[in-house]
Tab-separated table of C-alpha atoms in Angstrom:
chain	number	residue	atom	x	y	z
W	1	GLN	CA	37.362	59.765	56.947
W	2	LYS	CA	38.716	56.419	56.036
W	3	GLU	CA	36.667	53.997	54.791
W	4	VAL	CA	37.219	51.019	57.381
W	5	GLU	CA	39.285	51.920	60.539
W	6	GLN	CA	41.035	49.950	63.020
W	7	ASN	CA	43.072	51.000	66.112
W	8	SER	CA	46.612	49.941	65.095
W	9	GLY	CA	47.342	48.520	68.761
W	10	PRO	CA	49.523	46.795	69.416
W	11	LEU	CA	46.735	45.201	71.586
W	12	SER	CA	48.325	42.957	74.580
W	13	VAL	CA	46.609	40.325	76.195
W	14	PRO	CA	47.653	37.404	78.547
W	15	GLU	CA	47.532	33.589	77.153
W	16	GLY	CA	44.445	31.971	77.666
W	17	ALA	CA	42.481	35.493	77.549
W	18	ILE	CA	39.882	36.827	75.028
W	19	ALA	CA	41.241	39.366	72.531
W	20	SER	CA	38.641	41.556	71.077
W	21	LEU	CA	39.579	43.251	67.867
W	22	ASN	CA	37.318	46.039	66.704
W	23	CYS	CA	36.678	47.971	63.249
W	24	THR	CA	34.378	50.639	61.822
W	25	TYR	CA	33.364	51.363	58.514
W	26	SER	CA	31.758	54.344	56.668
W	27	ASP	CA	30.083	52.785	53.669
W	28	ARG	CA	26.602	51.868	54.673
W	29	GLY	CA	26.770	50.020	51.379
W	30	SER	CA	28.968	47.401	52.501
W	31	GLN	CA	27.386	44.184	52.840
W	32	SER	CA	30.114	41.747	53.333
W	33	PHE	CA	33.196	42.109	55.858
W	34	PHE	CA	36.411	39.739	56.297
W	35	TRP	CA	39.098	39.242	58.669
W	36	TYR	CA	42.557	38.331	57.688
W	37	ARG	CA	45.479	37.271	59.875
W	38	GLN	CA	48.776	38.571	58.798
W	39	TYR	CA	51.966	37.153	60.245
W	40	SER	CA	55.299	39.576	60.114
W	41	GLY	CA	56.816	38.983	56.610
W	42	LYS	CA	53.753	36.748	55.468
W	43	SER	CA	50.666	37.849	53.402
W	44	PRO	CA	47.353	38.281	54.662
W	45	GLU	CA	45.356	34.981	55.494
W	46	LEU	CA	41.731	34.934	55.424
W	47	ILE	CA	40.045	33.611	58.891
W	48	MET	CA	36.679	34.648	59.071
W	49	SER	CA	33.970	36.277	56.466
W	50	ILE	CA	30.570	37.671	57.665
W	51	TYR	CA	27.846	38.688	55.457
W	52	SER	CA	24.858	39.524	57.935
W	53	ASN	CA	24.205	41.231	61.136
W	54	GLY	CA	24.961	39.002	64.535
W	55	ASP	CA	27.592	36.652	65.356
W	56	LYS	CA	29.270	34.168	63.330
W	57	GLU	CA	31.528	31.574	65.264
W	58	ASP	CA	34.276	29.120	64.000
W	59	GLY	CA	36.609	27.460	66.344
W	60	ARG	CA	38.154	30.095	68.519
W	61	PHE	CA	36.995	32.893	66.358
W	62	THR	CA	33.810	34.978	66.595
W	63	ALA	CA	32.994	37.782	64.160
W	64	GLN	CA	30.333	40.004	64.976
W	65	LEU	CA	28.731	42.464	62.631
W	66	ASN	CA	26.635	45.401	63.642
W	67	LYS	CA	25.372	47.489	60.636
W	68	ALA	CA	23.407	50.013	62.208
W	69	SER	CA	26.387	51.063	64.192
W	70	GLN	CA	28.642	50.327	61.296
W	71	TYR	CA	30.761	48.021	63.265
W	72	VAL	CA	32.915	44.638	62.999
W	73	SER	CA	34.767	42.783	65.478
W	74	LEU	CA	36.525	39.550	66.033
W	75	LEU	CA	37.049	37.887	69.263
W	76	ILE	CA	39.529	35.126	69.521
W	77	ARG	CA	38.906	32.927	73.035
W	78	ASP	CA	41.520	31.207	74.539
W	79	SER	CA	44.327	33.310	72.855
W	80	GLN	CA	47.824	31.639	72.264
W	81	PRO	CA	51.231	32.894	71.284
W	82	SER	CA	50.763	31.840	67.836
W	83	ASP	CA	47.767	34.104	67.620
W	84	SER	CA	50.178	36.933	67.648
W	85	ALA	CA	49.894	38.563	64.372
W	86	THR	CA	48.113	41.715	62.746
W	87	TYR	CA	44.548	41.326	61.983
W	88	LEU	CA	43.031	42.943	58.848
W	89	CYS	CA	39.545	44.032	58.813
W	90	ALA	CA	38.102	44.324	54.972
W	91	GLY	CA	34.740	45.375	53.819
W	92	LEU	CA	33.233	44.867	50.362
W	93	THR	CA	32.794	48.509	48.987
W	94	GLY	CA	32.130	50.419	45.633
W	95	GLY	CA	28.983	48.526	44.922
W	96	GLY	CA	29.946	45.069	44.957
W	97	ASN	CA	33.273	43.221	44.970
W	98	LYS	CA	35.917	46.043	45.876
W	99	LEU	CA	37.776	45.034	49.154
W	100	THR	CA	38.820	48.082	50.993
W	101	PHE	CA	41.271	47.206	54.215
W	102	GLY	CA	41.686	48.927	57.465
W	103	THR	CA	45.548	49.491	58.751
W	104	GLY	CA	45.452	46.456	60.886
W	105	THR	CA	45.542	46.046	64.570
W	106	GLN	CA	48.700	44.452	66.110
W	107	LEU	CA	47.805	41.553	68.493
W	108	LYS	CA	50.462	40.354	71.094
W	109	VAL	CA	49.599	37.382	73.116
W	110	GLU	CA	51.849	37.088	76.138
W	111	LEU	CA	53.063	34.079	78.353
K	1	GLU	CA	43.993	22.895	46.004
K	2	ALA	CA	46.882	25.016	44.717
K	3	GLY	CA	47.112	28.537	45.997
K	4	VAL	CA	47.839	31.542	44.303
K	5	ALA	CA	51.521	31.394	42.927
K	6	GLN	CA	53.717	34.689	42.736
K	7	SER	CA	57.217	35.355	41.588
K	8	PRO	CA	59.704	36.483	41.990
K	9	ARG	CA	59.604	36.605	46.009
K	10	TYR	CA	62.090	39.396	46.311
K	11	LYS	CA	63.347	41.970	44.033
K	12	ILE	CA	65.969	44.733	44.310
K	13	ILE	CA	66.255	47.512	41.657
K	14	GLU	CA	67.446	50.781	41.033
K	15	LYS	CA	65.194	53.890	40.871
K	16	ARG	CA	64.376	54.177	37.146
K	17	GLN	CA	64.625	50.753	36.406
K	18	SER	CA	62.074	48.554	34.990
K	19	VAL	CA	60.267	45.337	37.057
K	20	ALA	CA	57.803	43.155	36.689
K	21	PHE	CA	55.855	40.441	38.494
K	22	TRP	CA	53.977	37.082	37.764
K	23	CYS	CA	50.853	35.952	39.341
K	24	ASN	CA	48.907	32.725	38.672
K	25	PRO	CA	45.607	32.455	40.421
K	26	ILE	CA	43.798	29.663	41.997
K	27	SER	CA	42.389	27.381	39.301
K	28	GLY	CA	38.900	28.609	38.372
K	29	HIS	CA	38.804	31.956	40.021
K	30	ALA	CA	37.830	34.534	37.336
K	31	THR	CA	38.823	37.416	39.263
K	32	LEU	CA	42.393	38.351	39.992
K	33	TYR	CA	43.471	41.711	42.251
K	34	TRP	CA	46.997	43.186	42.352
K	35	TYR	CA	47.386	45.219	45.768
K	36	GLN	CA	50.356	47.167	47.012
K	37	GLN	CA	50.953	46.902	50.661
K	38	ILE	CA	53.365	49.341	52.160
K	39	LEU	CA	54.983	48.644	55.647
K	40	GLY	CA	52.167	49.316	58.527
K	41	GLN	CA	49.443	49.708	55.931
K	42	GLY	CA	46.650	47.675	54.995
K	43	PRO	CA	46.868	46.405	51.283
K	44	LYS	CA	45.756	48.847	48.555
K	45	LEU	CA	43.829	47.700	45.391
K	46	LEU	CA	46.048	48.541	42.236
K	47	ILE	CA	44.210	46.828	39.621
K	48	GLN	CA	40.987	44.232	39.238
K	49	PHE	CA	40.590	42.014	36.773
K	50	GLN	CA	37.505	39.714	35.737
K	51	ASN	CA	38.643	37.451	33.343
K	52	ASN	CA	40.499	39.442	30.704
K	53	GLY	CA	38.797	42.539	31.397
K	54	VAL	CA	40.004	45.411	33.959
K	55	VAL	CA	36.885	46.144	36.373
K	56	ASP	CA	38.983	48.698	38.567
K	57	ASP	CA	42.310	50.119	37.985
K	58	SER	CA	41.400	53.779	39.539
K	59	GLN	CA	44.137	53.559	42.083
K	60	LEU	CA	46.848	52.485	39.461
K	61	PRO	CA	49.521	54.849	38.825
K	62	LYS	CA	49.375	54.640	34.881
K	63	ASP	CA	51.916	56.683	34.194
K	64	ARG	CA	54.386	54.015	35.430
K	65	PHE	CA	52.068	50.986	36.419
K	66	SER	CA	50.791	48.640	33.800
K	67	ALA	CA	49.029	45.575	34.269
K	68	GLU	CA	47.543	42.726	31.840
K	69	ARG	CA	45.874	39.381	32.257
K	70	LEU	CA	46.196	37.427	28.594
K	71	LYS	CA	43.810	34.445	28.709
K	72	GLY	CA	42.159	35.250	31.482
K	73	VAL	CA	44.338	33.377	33.722
K	74	ASP	CA	48.049	34.308	34.443
K	75	SER	CA	48.680	37.980	35.054
K	76	THR	CA	51.871	40.367	35.040
K	77	LEU	CA	52.505	43.736	36.652
K	78	LYS	CA	55.045	45.769	35.543
K	79	ILE	CA	56.450	49.076	36.850
K	80	GLN	CA	58.376	51.487	34.491
K	81	PRO	CA	60.432	53.525	35.813
K	82	ALA	CA	60.250	52.522	39.692
K	83	LYS	CA	60.376	54.954	42.186
K	84	LEU	CA	61.730	55.061	45.819
K	85	GLU	CA	58.333	55.289	46.962
K	86	ASP	CA	57.269	51.997	44.914
K	87	SER	CA	59.211	49.984	47.646
K	88	ALA	CA	56.489	47.692	48.946
K	89	VAL	CA	55.041	44.271	49.061
K	90	TYR	CA	52.980	43.579	45.796
K	91	LEU	CA	50.345	41.060	46.585
K	92	CYS	CA	48.329	39.120	44.061
K	93	ALA	CA	44.891	37.585	45.284
K	94	SER	CA	42.048	35.977	43.573
K	95	SER	CA	38.603	35.129	44.007
K	96	LEU	CA	35.583	33.009	42.715
K	97	GLY	CA	33.303	35.975	43.098
K	98	LEU	CA	29.814	35.110	43.728
K	99	PRO	CA	28.368	34.461	46.349
K	100	THR	CA	31.232	34.998	48.906
K	101	TYR	CA	33.584	37.195	47.271
K	102	GLU	CA	36.302	35.697	49.558
K	103	GLN	CA	39.582	36.543	48.140
K	104	TYR	CA	42.839	34.385	48.777
K	105	PHE	CA	46.260	36.083	48.643
K	106	GLY	CA	49.566	34.846	47.334
K	107	PRO	CA	52.826	34.908	49.327
K	108	GLY	CA	53.795	38.201	47.499
K	109	THR	CA	56.675	40.116	46.118
K	110	ARG	CA	58.718	42.379	48.252
K	111	LEU	CA	60.142	45.056	46.044
K	112	THR	CA	63.156	47.237	47.269
K	113	VAL	CA	63.711	50.166	45.126
K	114	THR	CA	67.210	52.090	45.856
């Protein structure tokens, strides 16, 4: 079982819709989670961090963490074509500061 | 604030040749990471430095890969000899560590081994 799992997609949503990206993890010791956006040919860019159960909102982005279900999600409201990218979920594992990434979900926002 | 710098951005070499990558982290970031990202996969940690010391190199193929971080700032990653399967993007990231452990990536080096 992979430590951090994501559906590879592609996930297609129409412009203006809500995109929901999901991630599950196996290490119950993981405390912190991060969402990175990666455009084709570019490096990952940190967009959200979440450290406790519940929701965290930043602009059009909302990260959700449910430690009991070992589940992390990212919601993107009012999706724009510029949001089309691969979204990587990552969790801090190994007792502290080792970041383990999922394989990423490709998001396509269609006009 | 300047981001993580890496060079070169692209490199093409033949198998069995050697190659080196350079990284300069964000100023003040004590922790530096090297990742390998193969197309279609998430980044995989190769080695983690805390200042000058190695914290984790469990996934570094030590028979061919080496890395150092002299003076706790810049770092170099070397591959010798390269294999076809080393074709990937090599990403450097840095972090302040506590309390957020947020990592910030450089632009990466795309390596093609022919």
